[in-house]
mmCIF file of C-alpha atoms in Angstrom:
data_model
loop_
_atom_site.group_PDB
_atom_site.id
_atom_site.type_symbol
_atom_site.label_atom_id
_atom_site.label_comp_id
_atom_site.label_asym_id
_atom_site.label_seq_id
_atom_site.Cartn_x
_atom_site.Cartn_y
_atom_site.Cartn_z
ATOM 1 C CA GLN V 1 -10.030 -5.063 9.326
ATOM 2 C CA VAL V 2 -12.379 -8.026 8.435
ATOM 3 C CA GLN V 3 -13.112 -7.357 4.491
ATOM 4 C CA LEU V 4 -15.434 -8.824 1.972
ATOM 5 C CA VAL V 5 -14.890 -7.886 -1.788
ATOM 6 C CA GLU V 6 -16.905 -8.824 -4.767
ATOM 7 C CA SER V 7 -16.399 -8.304 -8.285
ATOM 8 C CA GLY V 8 -17.605 -9.822 -11.396
ATOM 9 C CA GLY V 9 -20.827 -8.183 -11.904
ATOM 10 C CA GLY V 10 -21.851 -6.596 -14.960
ATOM 11 C CA LEU V 11 -24.600 -6.290 -17.757
ATOM 12 C CA ALA V 12 -25.309 -9.310 -19.161
ATOM 13 C CA GLN V 13 -28.066 -10.917 -22.042
ATOM 14 C CA PRO V 14 -30.714 -13.476 -21.034
ATOM 15 C CA GLY V 15 -29.213 -16.554 -21.499
ATOM 16 C CA GLY V 16 -25.774 -15.321 -20.703
ATOM 17 C CA SER V 17 -23.187 -15.966 -18.097
ATOM 18 C CA LEU V 18 -21.099 -14.491 -15.225
ATOM 19 C CA ARG V 19 -18.880 -15.406 -12.215
ATOM 20 C CA LEU V 20 -18.643 -13.490 -9.464
ATOM 21 C CA SER V 21 -15.979 -13.722 -6.721
ATOM 22 C CA CYS V 22 -15.445 -12.324 -3.345
ATOM 23 C CA ASP V 23 -11.771 -12.095 -1.921
ATOM 24 C CA ALA V 24 -11.937 -12.611 1.929
ATOM 25 C CA SER V 25 -9.455 -10.715 4.605
ATOM 26 C CA GLY V 26 -8.810 -10.026 8.196
ATOM 27 C CA PHE V 27 -11.029 -13.310 9.877
ATOM 28 C CA ALA V 28 -10.076 -17.334 10.088
ATOM 29 C CA PHE V 29 -12.289 -17.607 6.215
ATOM 30 C CA GLY V 30 -11.705 -21.661 6.938
ATOM 31 C CA ARG V 31 -13.657 -21.391 9.868
ATOM 32 C CA TYR V 32 -16.707 -19.941 8.401
ATOM 33 C CA ALA V 33 -19.436 -21.261 5.983
ATOM 34 C CA MET V 34 -19.712 -18.599 3.067
ATOM 35 C CA SER V 35 -22.908 -17.638 1.175
ATOM 36 C CA TRP V 36 -23.738 -15.507 -1.859
ATOM 37 C CA ALA V 37 -27.430 -13.714 -1.216
ATOM 38 C CA ARG V 38 -28.781 -10.642 -3.248
ATOM 39 C CA GLN V 39 -31.293 -7.582 -3.217
ATOM 40 C CA PRO V 40 -33.086 -6.786 -6.569
ATOM 41 C CA PRO V 41 -33.897 -3.343 -6.754
ATOM 42 C CA GLY V 42 -36.797 -1.781 -4.690
ATOM 43 C CA GLN V 43 -36.753 -5.325 -2.601
ATOM 44 C CA GLY V 44 -35.222 -7.144 0.258
ATOM 45 C CA PRO V 45 -32.258 -9.261 0.269
ATOM 46 C CA GLU V 46 -32.625 -13.040 -0.905
ATOM 47 C CA TRP V 47 -30.137 -15.789 0.448
ATOM 48 C CA VAL V 48 -29.010 -17.009 -3.206
ATOM 49 C CA ALA V 49 -26.303 -19.898 -2.338
ATOM 50 C CA GLY V 50 -24.027 -21.415 0.732
ATOM 51 C CA ILE V 51 -21.141 -23.449 1.192
ATOM 52 C CA TYR V 52 -19.662 -25.446 4.150
ATOM 53 C CA LYS V 53 -16.336 -24.489 5.752
ATOM 54 C CA ASP V 54 -14.189 -26.975 4.245
ATOM 55 C CA GLY V 55 -16.543 -26.983 1.196
ATOM 56 C CA SER V 56 -18.046 -30.314 1.320
ATOM 57 C CA GLY V 57 -22.044 -29.106 1.161
ATOM 58 C CA LYS V 58 -23.368 -26.931 -1.173
ATOM 59 C CA TYR V 59 -27.173 -25.448 -1.208
ATOM 60 C CA TYR V 60 -29.129 -23.171 -3.385
ATOM 61 C CA THR V 61 -32.423 -21.704 -3.371
ATOM 62 C CA ASN V 62 -34.786 -23.097 -5.681
ATOM 63 C CA ASN V 63 -35.381 -19.827 -7.638
ATOM 64 C CA VAL V 64 -31.857 -20.614 -9.329
ATOM 65 C CA GLY V 65 -32.942 -24.030 -10.567
ATOM 66 C CA GLY V 66 -29.563 -25.417 -10.663
ATOM 67 C CA ARG V 67 -28.193 -22.689 -12.958
ATOM 68 C CA PHE V 68 -25.722 -21.420 -10.473
ATOM 69 C CA THR V 69 -22.478 -22.982 -8.778
ATOM 70 C CA ILE V 70 -20.597 -22.310 -5.703
ATOM 71 C CA TRP V 71 -16.983 -22.854 -4.649
ATOM 72 C CA ARG V 72 -14.168 -21.792 -2.605
ATOM 73 C CA ASN V 73 -10.814 -21.885 -2.359
ATOM 74 C CA ASN V 74 -9.282 -21.937 1.036
ATOM 75 C CA ALA V 75 -5.828 -21.175 0.557
ATOM 76 C CA GLU V 76 -6.690 -18.119 -1.208
ATOM 77 C CA ASN V 77 -9.472 -16.878 0.924
ATOM 78 C CA LYS V 78 -11.787 -16.597 -1.873
ATOM 79 C CA VAL V 79 -15.577 -17.679 -2.547
ATOM 80 C CA TYR V 80 -17.276 -17.678 -6.091
ATOM 81 C CA LEU V 81 -20.627 -18.138 -8.206
ATOM 82 C CA GLN V 82 -20.926 -19.002 -11.302
ATOM 83 C CA MET V 83 -24.380 -18.007 -12.757
ATOM 84 C CA ASN V 84 -25.421 -19.407 -16.254
ATOM 85 C CA ASP V 85 -28.580 -19.123 -18.314
ATOM 86 C CA LEU V 86 -29.139 -15.796 -16.707
ATOM 87 C CA LYS V 87 -32.557 -14.261 -16.386
ATOM 88 C CA PRO V 88 -33.739 -10.711 -16.115
ATOM 89 C CA GLU V 89 -35.527 -11.672 -12.610
ATOM 90 C CA ASP V 90 -31.697 -12.627 -11.505
ATOM 91 C CA THR V 91 -31.301 -8.596 -11.801
ATOM 92 C CA ALA V 92 -29.609 -7.776 -8.422
ATOM 93 C CA LEU V 93 -27.019 -6.696 -6.227
ATOM 94 C CA TYR V 94 -25.086 -9.285 -4.806
ATOM 95 C CA TYR V 95 -23.443 -9.747 -1.501
ATOM 96 C CA CYS V 96 -20.822 -12.421 -0.328
ATOM 97 C CA ALA V 97 -21.356 -13.075 3.476
ATOM 98 C CA ALA V 98 -19.526 -15.129 6.417
ATOM 99 C CA VAL V 99 -21.336 -16.995 8.922
ATOM 100 C CA GLU V 100 -19.844 -19.478 12.271
ATOM 101 C CA ASP V 101 -21.169 -22.435 11.192
ATOM 102 C CA ASP V 102 -22.279 -24.976 8.764
ATOM 103 C CA PHE V 103 -26.147 -24.951 9.459
ATOM 104 C CA ASP V 104 -28.864 -22.462 8.587
ATOM 105 C CA MET V 105 -27.221 -21.086 6.013
ATOM 106 C CA ALA V 106 -30.359 -19.507 4.278
ATOM 107 C CA VAL V 107 -30.814 -17.684 6.936
ATOM 108 C CA ILE V 108 -29.373 -14.389 6.538
ATOM 109 C CA SER V 109 -29.747 -12.583 9.814
ATOM 110 C CA ARG V 110 -27.322 -15.060 11.159
ATOM 111 C CA TYR V 111 -24.339 -13.903 8.818
ATOM 112 C CA ARG V 112 -21.520 -11.944 10.741
ATOM 113 C CA TYR V 113 -19.482 -10.275 7.606
ATOM 114 C CA TRP V 114 -20.936 -8.754 4.796
ATOM 115 C CA GLY V 115 -19.507 -7.022 1.458
ATOM 116 C CA GLN V 116 -20.306 -4.243 -0.231
ATOM 117 C CA GLY V 117 -21.926 -5.943 -3.460
ATOM 118 C CA THR V 118 -21.326 -6.281 -7.385
ATOM 119 C CA GLN V 119 -24.109 -5.350 -9.098
ATOM 120 C CA VAL V 120 -25.530 -7.773 -11.726
ATOM 121 C CA THR V 121 -27.805 -6.354 -14.525
ATOM 122 C CA VAL V 122 -29.579 -8.946 -16.558
ATOM 123 C CA SER V 123 -31.699 -7.193 -19.729
ATOM 124 C CA SER V 124 -31.925 -7.774 -23.666
#
């Protein structure tokens, strides 16, 4: 059974940090590019960050302005998102997702597998 399980969300103050993790199972993790996407309350989903199958390429939405970092550990079937200098507009349900190739990672409609999400709330 394919599973993507996100964790690490919670409540943070503006300027704070959180680290999200995603544990994958049931598919060939190293043959998939991985991304993080988010869905703010009452809004549609937004692609946030993506990483190539072998970790050699990393890409981010301009909206995170260098504050976020994505990396993966293929031996452990895990992908991570470090979020620093959090802002209230980062509040959203964060998902990890898997896609079969390394190109057009920002097109989230192409992703084959999705997790259930972990909630991030940034508020003072």
